[in-house]
Amino acid sequence: MARKLASTSLTFVLETCKRLGMEGYVVTVSGKKRSVVTPTKCSPTKKANFMQISPLLMKITTPSNRPFRVSVEGNIGAGKSTFIKYFSKFPGIETYQEPIEWWRNCNGHNLLELLYSDTKKWYFTFQSYVQLTRIQTQLSKPKDSLTRTQMFERSVQNNRYCFLEQAYQNGIIHPADYAISDKWYKQVMATFDLTLDLIVYLRSSPEIVFERMRKRGRPEETAVPLQYLKELHEAHEKWLMSDDVTINNVPVLILDADSTLEEIHEMYHKNEDKILGYDIKGRPVEKKEKDKVRRVLKLD
């Protein structure tokens, strides 16, 4: 009778996990990792032991063995923070906003303020540190094993093909500094997996984002002229609207960031599956579904 109950219970666990898309590996109470199909070959006693395993401990693998990575790009004031906030509520997603506080305090130095006070003098210093922080952010390991999507506010790629390129073309940095930054970028990309699966381009007019920037009133941005935003806009256009795969081979989803907040949210909703990678990875398990499994199996 006990063997029959154990077998029935195990079948229920496996079928439930499979239905919820939670196939993969489990960690036993003793700490050993086993495939979820392994128990069918075990003795009834070992099968029963798997009843103590929470589906939340299962390791969900993806074809690339990492979460879907999406970067949100756009001019200053295009709405990237709003975009990140909107999608942060979804299950299975981790969001990473620009580490502005790091830039404001690098061992007591406000690099962002220094940049805006004398762009030509501090640009190379600032971008060197920004590139480091973007690498650290993009290499972040998911905090949850169920994370299916990682969303970044700007990227290492942006740093190279937008900001660095804009500075070089406008004579803000010396050709030697440009060459050093380019070599650093190529070496980093060859050494680490910093690839993206999707870029969402919040395309906006420089005049509109200039007004938004003035209204939000960040102290460091008070000295930013409209001309600078126009130059950044052109840099984004050359990077993301080009067919040149040598500067971008990542799919780009373009959204009109000049729209009203209501219209923008409607665009977000319409493109959720693409933005979160569900079309590729499949939908993540909803929290209420996971909680239901925990209650049924009494795993609390």
Coordinates of C-alpha atoms in Angstrom, one line a residue:
M1 CA 0.0 0.0 0.0
A2 CA 2.8 2.4 0.9
R3 CA 4.6 1.6 -2.3
K4 CA 1.5 2.3 -4.3
L5 CA 1.0 5.7 -2.5
A6 CA 4.6 6.7 -3.1
S7 CA 4.3 5.8 -6.8
T8 CA 1.1 7.7 -7.1
S9 CA 2.5 10.7 -5.3
L10 CA 5.6 10.8 -7.4
T11 CA 3.6 10.6 -10.6
F12 CA 1.6 13.6 -9.4
V13 CA 4.7 15.6 -8.6
L14 CA 6.3 14.9 -12.0
E15 CA 3.1 15.6 -14.0
T16 CA 2.5 18.8 -12.1
C17 CA 6.1 20.0 -12.6
K18 CA 5.9 19.1 -16.3
R19 CA 2.6 20.9 -16.7
L20 CA 4.0 24.0 -15.1
G21 CA 7.1 23.9 -17.2
M22 CA 9.3 23.1 -14.3
E23 CA 11.3 20.2 -15.8
G24 CA 15.0 20.2 -15.1
Y25 CA 17.0 19.3 -12.0
V26 CA 16.0 18.9 -8.4
V27 CA 18.1 19.1 -5.2
T28 CA 17.3 16.3 -2.8
V29 CA 17.1 16.7 1.0
S30 CA 20.6 15.3 1.2
G31 CA 21.9 18.0 -1.2
K32 CA 22.4 15.8 -4.2
K33 CA 21.3 17.0 -7.7
R34 CA 19.2 14.6 -9.8
S35 CA 17.1 14.8 -12.9
V36 CA 13.4 14.8 -12.3
V37 CA 13.2 11.7 -14.5
T38 CA 15.6 9.8 -12.2
P39 CA 13.1 8.8 -9.5
T40 CA 11.2 6.5 -11.8
K41 CA 14.2 4.2 -11.8
C42 CA 14.6 4.4 -8.0
S43 CA 13.2 2.2 -5.3
P44 CA 9.8 3.1 -3.8
T45 CA 11.6 4.5 -0.7
K46 CA 13.8 6.9 -2.7
K47 CA 10.7 7.8 -4.8
A48 CA 8.9 8.9 -1.6
N49 CA 11.9 11.0 -0.5
F50 CA 11.3 13.3 -3.6
M51 CA 8.0 14.4 -2.0
Q52 CA 10.0 16.7 0.3
I53 CA 11.5 18.6 -2.7
S54 CA 10.0 22.0 -3.5
P55 CA 9.5 22.7 -7.2
L56 CA 10.9 26.2 -6.4
L57 CA 14.3 24.6 -6.1
M58 CA 14.3 23.2 -9.6
K59 CA 16.8 24.6 -12.1
I60 CA 15.1 25.8 -15.2
T61 CA 17.5 25.6 -18.2
T62 CA 17.2 27.5 -21.4
P63 CA 18.7 26.8 -24.8
S64 CA 21.4 29.4 -24.1
N65 CA 21.7 28.4 -20.4
R66 CA 20.9 31.9 -19.3
P67 CA 17.9 34.3 -19.0
F68 CA 16.7 36.3 -22.0
R69 CA 18.5 39.6 -22.0
V70 CA 16.9 42.8 -23.1
S71 CA 18.4 46.3 -23.0
V72 CA 16.3 49.5 -23.0
E73 CA 18.0 52.2 -25.0
G74 CA 17.2 55.8 -25.7
N75 CA 18.1 59.4 -25.2
I76 CA 18.2 61.2 -21.8
G77 CA 14.6 61.6 -20.7
A78 CA 13.2 59.1 -23.2
G79 CA 11.4 57.1 -20.5
K80 CA 13.8 54.3 -19.8
S81 CA 13.2 54.4 -16.0
T82 CA 9.4 54.4 -16.5
F83 CA 9.8 51.4 -18.9
I84 CA 11.9 49.5 -16.3
K85 CA 9.4 50.2 -13.6
Y86 CA 6.5 49.0 -15.7
F87 CA 8.1 45.6 -16.4
S88 CA 9.6 45.1 -12.9
K89 CA 6.1 43.8 -11.7
F90 CA 6.2 40.8 -14.0
P91 CA 7.1 37.4 -12.6
G92 CA 10.4 35.8 -13.7
I93 CA 12.0 39.1 -14.5
E94 CA 14.9 41.0 -12.9
T95 CA 15.5 44.7 -13.8
Y96 CA 18.7 46.7 -13.5
Q97 CA 18.5 50.4 -13.6
E98 CA 21.5 52.6 -14.4
P99 CA 23.8 52.7 -11.4
I100 CA 23.7 56.5 -11.2
E101 CA 24.5 56.5 -7.5
W102 CA 27.8 54.7 -8.3
W103 CA 28.7 57.4 -10.7
R104 CA 27.8 60.1 -8.2
N105 CA 30.1 58.5 -5.6
C106 CA 33.3 56.9 -6.8
N107 CA 35.3 57.0 -3.6
G108 CA 33.7 60.4 -2.9
H109 CA 33.9 61.8 -6.4
N110 CA 30.8 62.8 -8.3
L111 CA 31.9 61.8 -11.8
L112 CA 28.5 62.7 -13.3
E113 CA 28.8 66.2 -12.0
L114 CA 32.4 66.5 -13.2
L115 CA 31.4 65.3 -16.6
Y116 CA 28.7 67.9 -17.0
S117 CA 30.9 70.7 -15.6
D118 CA 33.7 70.1 -18.1
T119 CA 32.8 67.4 -20.6
K120 CA 36.0 67.4 -22.6
K121 CA 38.2 67.1 -19.5
W122 CA 36.3 64.4 -17.8
Y123 CA 34.7 62.4 -20.6
F124 CA 37.3 59.6 -20.8
T125 CA 37.4 59.2 -17.1
F126 CA 33.7 59.1 -16.8
Q127 CA 33.1 56.7 -19.6
S128 CA 35.9 54.4 -18.4
Y129 CA 34.0 54.0 -15.1
V130 CA 30.6 53.7 -16.8
Q131 CA 31.9 50.9 -18.9
L132 CA 33.2 49.1 -15.8
T133 CA 29.8 49.4 -14.1
R134 CA 27.9 48.3 -17.1
I135 CA 30.1 45.2 -17.4
Q136 CA 29.4 44.4 -13.7
T137 CA 25.7 44.9 -14.2
Q138 CA 25.4 42.9 -17.4
L139 CA 27.4 40.0 -15.9
S140 CA 25.1 39.9 -12.9
K141 CA 23.9 36.4 -12.1
P142 CA 20.1 36.1 -11.6
K143 CA 19.1 36.3 -8.0
D144 CA 16.3 33.7 -8.5
S145 CA 16.6 30.3 -10.3
L146 CA 13.2 31.0 -11.9
T147 CA 14.4 34.3 -13.5
R148 CA 13.6 34.1 -17.2
T149 CA 14.4 37.7 -18.3
Q150 CA 17.1 40.2 -17.3
M151 CA 16.3 43.8 -18.3
F152 CA 19.0 46.4 -18.4
E153 CA 18.7 50.2 -18.6
R154 CA 21.3 50.8 -21.3
S155 CA 24.2 48.4 -22.1
V156 CA 27.9 48.0 -22.7
Q157 CA 27.1 48.1 -26.4
N158 CA 25.4 51.5 -25.9
N159 CA 28.5 52.8 -24.2
R160 CA 30.7 51.8 -27.2
Y161 CA 28.5 52.5 -30.2
C162 CA 26.5 55.5 -28.9
F163 CA 28.3 57.6 -26.3
L164 CA 31.9 56.8 -27.2
E165 CA 31.2 57.2 -30.9
Q166 CA 29.3 60.5 -30.4
A167 CA 32.2 61.9 -28.3
Y168 CA 34.8 60.9 -30.9
Q169 CA 32.9 62.3 -33.8
N170 CA 32.4 65.6 -32.0
G171 CA 36.1 65.9 -30.9
I172 CA 35.3 65.5 -27.2
I173 CA 37.9 62.8 -26.7
H174 CA 41.4 62.4 -28.2
P175 CA 41.8 59.7 -30.9
A176 CA 44.2 57.9 -28.5
D177 CA 41.5 57.7 -25.8
Y178 CA 39.0 56.5 -28.4
A179 CA 41.4 53.7 -29.6
I180 CA 42.0 52.6 -26.0
S181 CA 38.3 52.4 -25.2
D182 CA 37.7 50.5 -28.4
K183 CA 40.4 47.9 -27.7
W184 CA 39.0 47.5 -24.1
Y185 CA 35.5 46.9 -25.5
K186 CA 36.7 44.3 -28.0
Q187 CA 38.7 42.4 -25.4
V188 CA 35.8 42.5 -22.9
M189 CA 33.3 41.2 -25.5
A190 CA 35.7 38.5 -26.5
T191 CA 36.3 37.4 -22.9
F192 CA 32.8 37.6 -21.4
D193 CA 29.3 36.7 -22.5
L194 CA 27.7 40.2 -22.6
T195 CA 25.4 39.4 -25.6
L196 CA 21.9 40.8 -25.8
D197 CA 18.8 39.1 -27.2
L198 CA 16.8 42.2 -27.8
I199 CA 17.2 46.0 -27.8
V200 CA 14.1 48.1 -27.1
Y201 CA 14.7 51.6 -28.6
L202 CA 12.6 54.3 -27.0
R203 CA 12.8 56.6 -30.0
S204 CA 12.2 60.3 -29.1
S205 CA 12.6 63.8 -30.3
P206 CA 15.5 65.8 -28.7
E207 CA 13.1 68.8 -28.1
I208 CA 10.6 66.6 -26.1
V209 CA 13.2 64.9 -24.0
F210 CA 14.9 68.2 -23.3
E211 CA 11.6 69.5 -21.7
R212 CA 11.2 66.3 -19.7
M213 CA 14.8 66.6 -18.5
R214 CA 14.2 70.1 -17.3
K215 CA 11.0 69.1 -15.5
R216 CA 12.5 66.2 -13.5
G217 CA 15.3 68.5 -12.3
R218 CA 18.3 66.3 -11.7
P219 CA 21.0 68.6 -10.4
E220 CA 23.7 67.3 -12.7
E221 CA 21.5 67.8 -15.8
T222 CA 20.9 71.5 -15.4
A223 CA 23.8 72.4 -17.7
V224 CA 23.0 69.9 -20.4
P225 CA 22.2 71.9 -23.6
L226 CA 19.6 70.9 -26.3
Q227 CA 22.5 70.5 -28.8
Y228 CA 24.0 67.7 -26.7
L229 CA 20.6 65.8 -26.8
K230 CA 20.4 66.3 -30.6
E231 CA 23.9 64.8 -30.9
L232 CA 23.0 61.8 -28.7
H233 CA 19.8 61.3 -30.8
E234 CA 21.9 61.1 -34.0
A235 CA 24.3 58.7 -32.3
H236 CA 21.3 56.4 -31.3
E237 CA 20.0 56.6 -34.9
K238 CA 23.3 55.6 -36.4
W239 CA 23.7 52.7 -34.0
L240 CA 20.1 51.3 -33.9
M241 CA 18.6 52.3 -37.2
S242 CA 21.4 51.1 -39.3
D243 CA 21.6 47.8 -41.2
D244 CA 25.3 47.5 -40.5
V245 CA 25.7 44.3 -38.5
T246 CA 29.3 45.2 -37.6
I247 CA 27.9 47.8 -35.1
N248 CA 24.7 46.0 -34.1
N249 CA 23.5 42.4 -34.8
V250 CA 20.8 42.4 -32.1
P251 CA 17.1 42.6 -33.0
V252 CA 15.7 46.1 -32.3
L253 CA 12.1 46.8 -31.2
I254 CA 11.4 50.5 -31.9
L255 CA 8.7 52.3 -29.7
D256 CA 7.6 55.9 -30.1
A257 CA 8.6 57.5 -26.9
D258 CA 7.1 60.9 -27.9
S259 CA 3.6 59.4 -27.2
T260 CA 1.5 60.1 -24.1
L261 CA 2.0 57.9 -21.0
E262 CA -1.2 56.2 -21.7
E263 CA -0.3 55.4 -25.3
I264 CA 3.2 54.3 -24.2
H265 CA 1.7 51.8 -21.7
E266 CA -0.5 50.5 -24.4
M267 CA 2.5 49.8 -26.6
Y268 CA 4.2 48.1 -23.7
H269 CA 1.2 45.9 -23.1
K270 CA 1.0 45.0 -26.8
N271 CA 4.6 44.0 -27.0
E272 CA 5.0 42.3 -23.7
D273 CA 5.7 38.8 -25.1
K274 CA 8.4 40.1 -27.4
I275 CA 10.0 42.4 -24.8
L276 CA 10.2 39.7 -22.1
G277 CA 11.3 37.0 -24.5
Y278 CA 8.2 34.8 -23.9
D279 CA 8.1 34.1 -27.7
I280 CA 11.4 32.4 -27.3
K281 CA 11.6 31.1 -23.8
G282 CA 7.9 30.4 -23.1
R283 CA 5.9 32.0 -20.3
P284 CA 7.3 31.7 -16.8
V285 CA 5.4 29.9 -14.0
E286 CA 3.1 32.3 -12.3
K287 CA 3.7 32.8 -8.6
K288 CA 0.1 31.8 -7.7
E289 CA 0.6 28.5 -9.6
K290 CA 3.9 27.8 -7.7
D291 CA 2.1 28.6 -4.4
K292 CA -0.7 26.3 -5.3
V293 CA 1.8 23.5 -5.9
R294 CA 3.4 24.2 -2.6
R295 CA 0.1 23.9 -0.7
V296 CA -0.9 20.7 -2.5
L297 CA 2.4 19.1 -1.7
K298 CA 2.5 20.6 1.8
L299 CA 6.0 21.9 1.2
D300 CA 5.9 25.0 3.4

